[in-house]
mmCIF file of C-alpha atoms in Angstrom:
data_model
loop_
_atom_site.group_PDB
_atom_site.id
_atom_site.type_symbol
_atom_site.label_atom_id
_atom_site.label_comp_id
_atom_site.label_asym_id
_atom_site.label_seq_id
_atom_site.Cartn_x
_atom_site.Cartn_y
_atom_site.Cartn_z
ATOM 1 C CA MET A 14 76.036 115.826 91.734
ATOM 2 C CA PRO A 15 76.580 112.167 91.287
ATOM 3 C CA SER A 16 80.190 111.143 90.701
ATOM 4 C CA SER A 17 81.376 110.593 87.520
ATOM 5 C CA ARG A 18 83.905 107.594 88.613
ATOM 6 C CA THR A 19 82.926 104.103 87.223
ATOM 7 C CA PRO A 20 84.672 100.886 88.021
ATOM 8 C CA MET A 21 87.159 99.217 86.228
ATOM 9 C CA LYS A 22 86.408 96.623 83.817
ATOM 10 C CA LEU A 23 87.824 93.279 85.219
ATOM 11 C CA ALA A 24 87.482 89.917 83.899
ATOM 12 C CA LEU A 25 86.028 88.086 86.710
ATOM 13 C CA PRO A 26 82.412 87.326 87.485
ATOM 14 C CA GLU A 27 80.740 89.836 89.148
ATOM 15 C CA HIS A 28 80.544 87.436 91.993
ATOM 16 C CA ASP A 29 83.878 86.994 92.464
ATOM 17 C CA LEU A 30 84.689 90.562 92.658
ATOM 18 C CA GLY A 31 85.778 91.418 96.218
ATOM 19 C CA LEU A 32 88.055 94.551 96.877
ATOM 20 C CA GLU A 33 88.691 95.539 93.371
ATOM 21 C CA ALA A 34 84.912 96.151 93.052
ATOM 22 C CA SER A 35 85.302 99.479 94.120
ATOM 23 C CA VAL A 36 88.244 100.905 92.240
ATOM 24 C CA THR A 37 87.914 103.288 89.673
ATOM 25 C CA GLU A 38 89.929 104.526 86.916
ATOM 26 C CA ASP A 39 90.785 107.570 88.781
ATOM 27 C CA ASP A 40 92.098 106.021 91.857
ATOM 28 C CA HIS A 41 95.847 105.808 92.155
ATOM 29 C CA GLN A 42 97.452 103.020 90.491
ATOM 30 C CA SER A 43 99.373 102.200 93.670
ATOM 31 C CA LEU A 44 96.069 101.943 95.490
ATOM 32 C CA ARG A 45 94.615 99.572 92.290
ATOM 33 C CA LEU A 46 97.738 97.596 92.536
ATOM 34 C CA TRP A 47 97.479 97.389 96.554
ATOM 35 C CA LEU A 48 93.844 96.229 95.782
ATOM 36 C CA ARG A 49 95.137 93.839 93.009
ATOM 37 C CA MET A 50 97.665 92.208 95.064
ATOM 38 C CA LEU A 51 95.094 91.736 98.150
ATOM 39 C CA SER A 52 92.580 90.173 96.353
ATOM 40 C CA CYS A 53 94.866 87.908 94.674
ATOM 41 C CA THR A 54 96.136 86.871 97.850
ATOM 42 C CA ASN A 55 92.767 86.255 99.664
ATOM 43 C CA GLN A 56 91.673 84.238 96.700
ATOM 44 C CA VAL A 57 94.515 81.607 96.685
ATOM 45 C CA GLN A 58 94.762 81.809 100.567
ATOM 46 C CA THR A 59 90.526 80.973 100.991
ATOM 47 C CA GLU A 60 91.138 78.328 98.221
ATOM 48 C CA ILE A 61 94.025 76.755 100.150
ATOM 49 C CA ARG A 62 92.395 76.992 103.348
ATOM 50 C CA ARG A 63 89.496 75.140 101.832
ATOM 51 C CA ARG A 64 91.361 72.656 100.623
ATOM 52 C CA LEU A 65 93.293 72.122 103.887
ATOM 53 C CA ARG A 66 89.993 71.649 105.462
ATOM 54 C CA THR A 67 88.221 69.238 103.194
ATOM 55 C CA GLU A 68 91.121 67.082 102.066
ATOM 56 C CA PHE A 69 93.140 66.774 105.614
ATOM 57 C CA GLY A 70 90.916 68.344 108.049
ATOM 58 C CA ILE A 71 93.188 70.983 109.188
ATOM 59 C CA SER A 72 93.385 74.376 109.698
ATOM 60 C CA LEU A 73 95.664 76.909 107.702
ATOM 61 C CA ALA A 74 97.258 77.828 111.140
ATOM 62 C CA ARG A 75 98.057 74.215 111.775
ATOM 63 C CA PHE A 76 99.523 73.656 108.658
ATOM 64 C CA ASP A 77 101.600 76.780 109.011
ATOM 65 C CA TYR A 78 102.613 75.754 112.675
ATOM 66 C CA LEU A 79 103.742 72.532 111.432
ATOM 67 C CA ALA A 80 105.688 73.992 108.519
ATOM 68 C CA GLN A 81 107.850 76.358 111.124
ATOM 69 C CA LEU A 82 108.656 73.209 113.241
ATOM 70 C CA HIS A 83 109.413 71.311 109.991
ATOM 71 C CA ARG A 84 112.088 74.041 109.363
ATOM 72 C CA TYR A 85 113.550 73.613 112.915
ATOM 73 C CA PRO A 86 114.327 69.868 113.165
ATOM 74 C CA ASP A 87 115.773 70.424 116.836
ATOM 75 C CA GLY A 88 112.910 72.502 117.537
ATOM 76 C CA LEU A 89 111.529 76.004 118.687
ATOM 77 C CA SER A 90 110.818 77.707 122.247
ATOM 78 C CA MET A 91 107.148 78.493 122.079
ATOM 79 C CA SER A 92 107.959 81.988 122.248
ATOM 80 C CA ALA A 93 110.265 81.753 118.972
ATOM 81 C CA LEU A 94 107.197 79.730 117.247
ATOM 82 C CA SER A 95 104.620 82.488 118.068
ATOM 83 C CA ALA A 96 107.111 85.172 116.760
ATOM 84 C CA TYR A 97 107.685 83.189 113.351
ATOM 85 C CA LEU A 98 103.946 82.790 113.277
ATOM 86 C CA MET A 99 102.999 86.527 114.261
ATOM 87 C CA VAL A 100 100.151 84.948 116.807
ATOM 88 C CA THR A 101 99.890 85.513 120.339
ATOM 89 C CA GLY A 102 101.323 83.017 122.963
ATOM 90 C CA GLY A 103 97.653 81.741 123.700
ATOM 91 C CA ASN A 104 97.191 80.657 119.794
ATOM 92 C CA VAL A 105 100.636 78.605 119.987
ATOM 93 C CA THR A 106 99.399 76.908 123.625
ATOM 94 C CA GLY A 107 96.411 75.724 122.012
ATOM 95 C CA LEU A 108 97.693 74.304 118.920
ATOM 96 C CA THR A 109 100.703 72.675 120.927
ATOM 97 C CA GLN A 110 98.100 70.947 123.055
ATOM 98 C CA GLU A 111 95.944 69.882 120.141
ATOM 99 C CA LEU A 112 98.881 68.381 118.364
ATOM 100 C CA GLU A 113 100.466 66.542 121.209
ATOM 101 C CA LYS A 114 97.302 65.112 121.794
ATOM 102 C CA GLU A 115 97.547 63.790 118.228
ATOM 103 C CA GLY A 116 101.035 62.657 118.498
ATOM 104 C CA TRP A 117 102.677 65.104 116.162
ATOM 105 C CA VAL A 118 104.412 67.375 118.337
ATOM 106 C CA ILE A 119 106.686 66.996 121.355
ATOM 107 C CA ARG A 120 106.955 69.454 124.056
ATOM 108 C CA GLU A 121 110.261 69.293 126.160
ATOM 109 C CA VAL A 122 111.973 71.538 128.710
ATOM 110 C CA ASP A 123 114.589 73.750 127.070
ATOM 111 C CA PRO A 124 118.172 72.351 128.145
ATOM 112 C CA THR A 125 119.520 76.184 127.832
ATOM 113 C CA ASP A 126 116.573 77.781 129.899
ATOM 114 C CA ARG A 127 114.540 75.179 132.139
ATOM 115 C CA ARG A 128 111.863 77.737 132.674
ATOM 116 C CA SER A 129 110.411 77.300 129.025
ATOM 117 C CA TYR A 130 109.811 74.497 126.447
ATOM 118 C CA ARG A 131 111.161 73.784 123.014
ATOM 119 C CA LEU A 132 108.498 72.246 120.423
ATOM 120 C CA ARG A 133 109.576 69.708 117.953
ATOM 121 C CA LEU A 134 107.536 67.402 115.351
ATOM 122 C CA THR A 135 107.513 63.494 116.182
ATOM 123 C CA PRO A 136 108.515 61.239 113.607
ATOM 124 C CA GLU A 137 104.449 60.522 112.940
ATOM 125 C CA GLY A 138 104.305 64.248 112.768
ATOM 126 C CA ARG A 139 107.286 65.120 110.075
ATOM 127 C CA THR A 140 105.964 62.310 108.040
ATOM 128 C CA SER A 141 102.635 63.556 107.869
ATOM 129 C CA PHE A 142 103.248 66.940 107.747
ATOM 130 C CA GLU A 143 105.637 66.165 104.608
ATOM 131 C CA GLN A 144 102.605 64.401 102.920
ATOM 132 C CA ILE A 145 100.355 67.287 103.483
ATOM 133 C CA ALA A 146 102.914 69.961 102.290
ATOM 134 C CA ALA A 147 103.816 67.713 98.769
ATOM 135 C CA VAL A 148 99.940 68.128 98.195
ATOM 136 C CA HIS A 149 100.071 71.656 98.979
ATOM 137 C CA GLU A 150 102.923 72.549 97.028
ATOM 138 C CA ALA A 151 101.052 70.790 94.210
ATOM 139 C CA TRP A 152 98.072 72.956 94.717
ATOM 140 C CA VAL A 153 99.680 76.511 94.833
ATOM 141 C CA VAL A 154 101.783 74.978 91.318
ATOM 142 C CA SER A 155 98.622 74.666 89.910
ATOM 143 C CA MET A 156 97.156 78.081 90.892
ATOM 144 C CA PHE A 157 99.795 79.513 89.339
ATOM 145 C CA ALA A 158 100.043 77.226 86.112
ATOM 146 C CA GLY A 159 98.260 80.076 83.912
ATOM 147 C CA MET A 160 101.582 81.983 84.089
ATOM 148 C CA ARG A 161 104.779 81.254 82.212
ATOM 149 C CA SER A 162 108.078 80.912 84.268
ATOM 150 C CA PRO A 163 109.340 84.259 82.924
ATOM 151 C CA GLU A 164 106.402 86.028 84.056
ATOM 152 C CA ARG A 165 106.305 84.171 87.455
ATOM 153 C CA LEU A 166 110.260 85.126 87.967
ATOM 154 C CA THR A 167 109.519 88.646 86.755
ATOM 155 C CA LEU A 168 106.598 89.062 89.468
ATOM 156 C CA THR A 169 108.772 87.591 92.163
ATOM 157 C CA ASP A 170 111.567 90.142 91.347
ATOM 158 C CA LEU A 171 109.315 92.907 91.354
ATOM 159 C CA LEU A 172 107.339 91.710 94.752
ATOM 160 C CA GLY A 173 110.910 91.560 96.237
ATOM 161 C CA GLN A 174 111.219 95.324 95.180
ATOM 162 C CA LEU A 175 108.051 96.123 96.625
ATOM 163 C CA ARG A 176 108.769 94.598 99.763
ATOM 164 C CA LEU A 177 112.144 96.608 100.133
ATOM 165 C CA HIS A 178 110.764 99.597 99.209
ATOM 166 C CA ALA A 179 107.874 99.172 101.721
ATOM 167 C CA ALA A 180 110.468 98.297 104.356
ATOM 168 C CA GLN A 181 112.212 101.271 103.817
ATOM 169 C CA ALA A 182 109.574 103.525 103.754
ATOM 170 C CA ALA A 183 108.144 102.090 107.106
ATOM 171 C CA ASP A 184 111.615 102.549 108.575
ATOM 172 C CA ALA A 185 111.771 106.027 107.585
ATOM 173 C CA LEU A 186 108.494 107.144 109.135
ATOM 174 C CA THR A 187 110.160 105.459 112.461
ATOM 175 C CA THR A 188 113.269 107.308 112.217
ATOM 176 C CA GLU A 189 111.359 110.672 111.119
ATOM 177 C CA PRO A 190 110.279 113.352 113.793
ATOM 178 C CA ALA A 191 106.327 113.117 113.866
ATOM 179 C CA PRO A 192 104.905 115.911 112.313
ATOM 180 C CA ALA A 193 103.058 118.559 114.802
ATOM 181 C CA PRO A 194 99.645 118.166 114.863
ATOM 182 C CA ALA A 195 96.950 120.076 112.668
ATOM 183 C CA ALA A 196 95.446 122.766 114.467
ATOM 184 C CA ALA A 197 91.817 121.634 115.118
ATOM 185 C CA PRO A 198 89.234 123.754 113.349
ATOM 186 C CA ALA A 199 87.703 126.484 115.409
ATOM 187 C CA PRO A 200 84.090 125.473 116.295
ATOM 188 C CA LYS A 201 81.428 127.112 114.363
ATOM 189 C CA ALA A 202 79.180 129.660 116.109
ATOM 190 C CA ARG A 203 75.788 128.343 117.327
ATOM 191 C CA ARG A 204 72.640 130.413 116.740
ATOM 192 C CA GLY A 205 70.798 129.717 119.483
ATOM 193 C CA LYS A 206 67.229 130.996 120.797
ATOM 194 C CA ARG A 207 67.836 133.861 123.063
#
């Protein structure tokens, strides 16, 4: 018998429907919320990524790398930068080499640990990033302009609460003993030729 589940009606053209296209009214509200948040994030990120490429010829990964170094004028170790970016050291090494060649980043021996390097923005890198970041911020502001300020504040607060609850749930999972594995169902007897 075919399912009576029907997709939710969304105020989006059909070609713009992504993850939310498969959501139905029967799905759990938390699942619907998660998919809506994921769809919004993907939509904004895709547009930011496109604009960075078109306007400045840089990737979102490169922008994020520069943003982290901009926050730390004294520089960061490569391992700290990869931890902040949540990427592998190999990714950081590749971006570092590219940005060094362009004169935006300098790699220096770390005075506290001579076996590692600290990365810093050069004056040219800092100036260039600040120009790109100002335009990036204007793009983000324009994407959220359809929401009134109180709505943005409420959404920010609610997402902060969600983040706290998600962290607590993850922490609870790591501190609780793992449940015993369920017993595997007994195999069905096969009828064979005799």
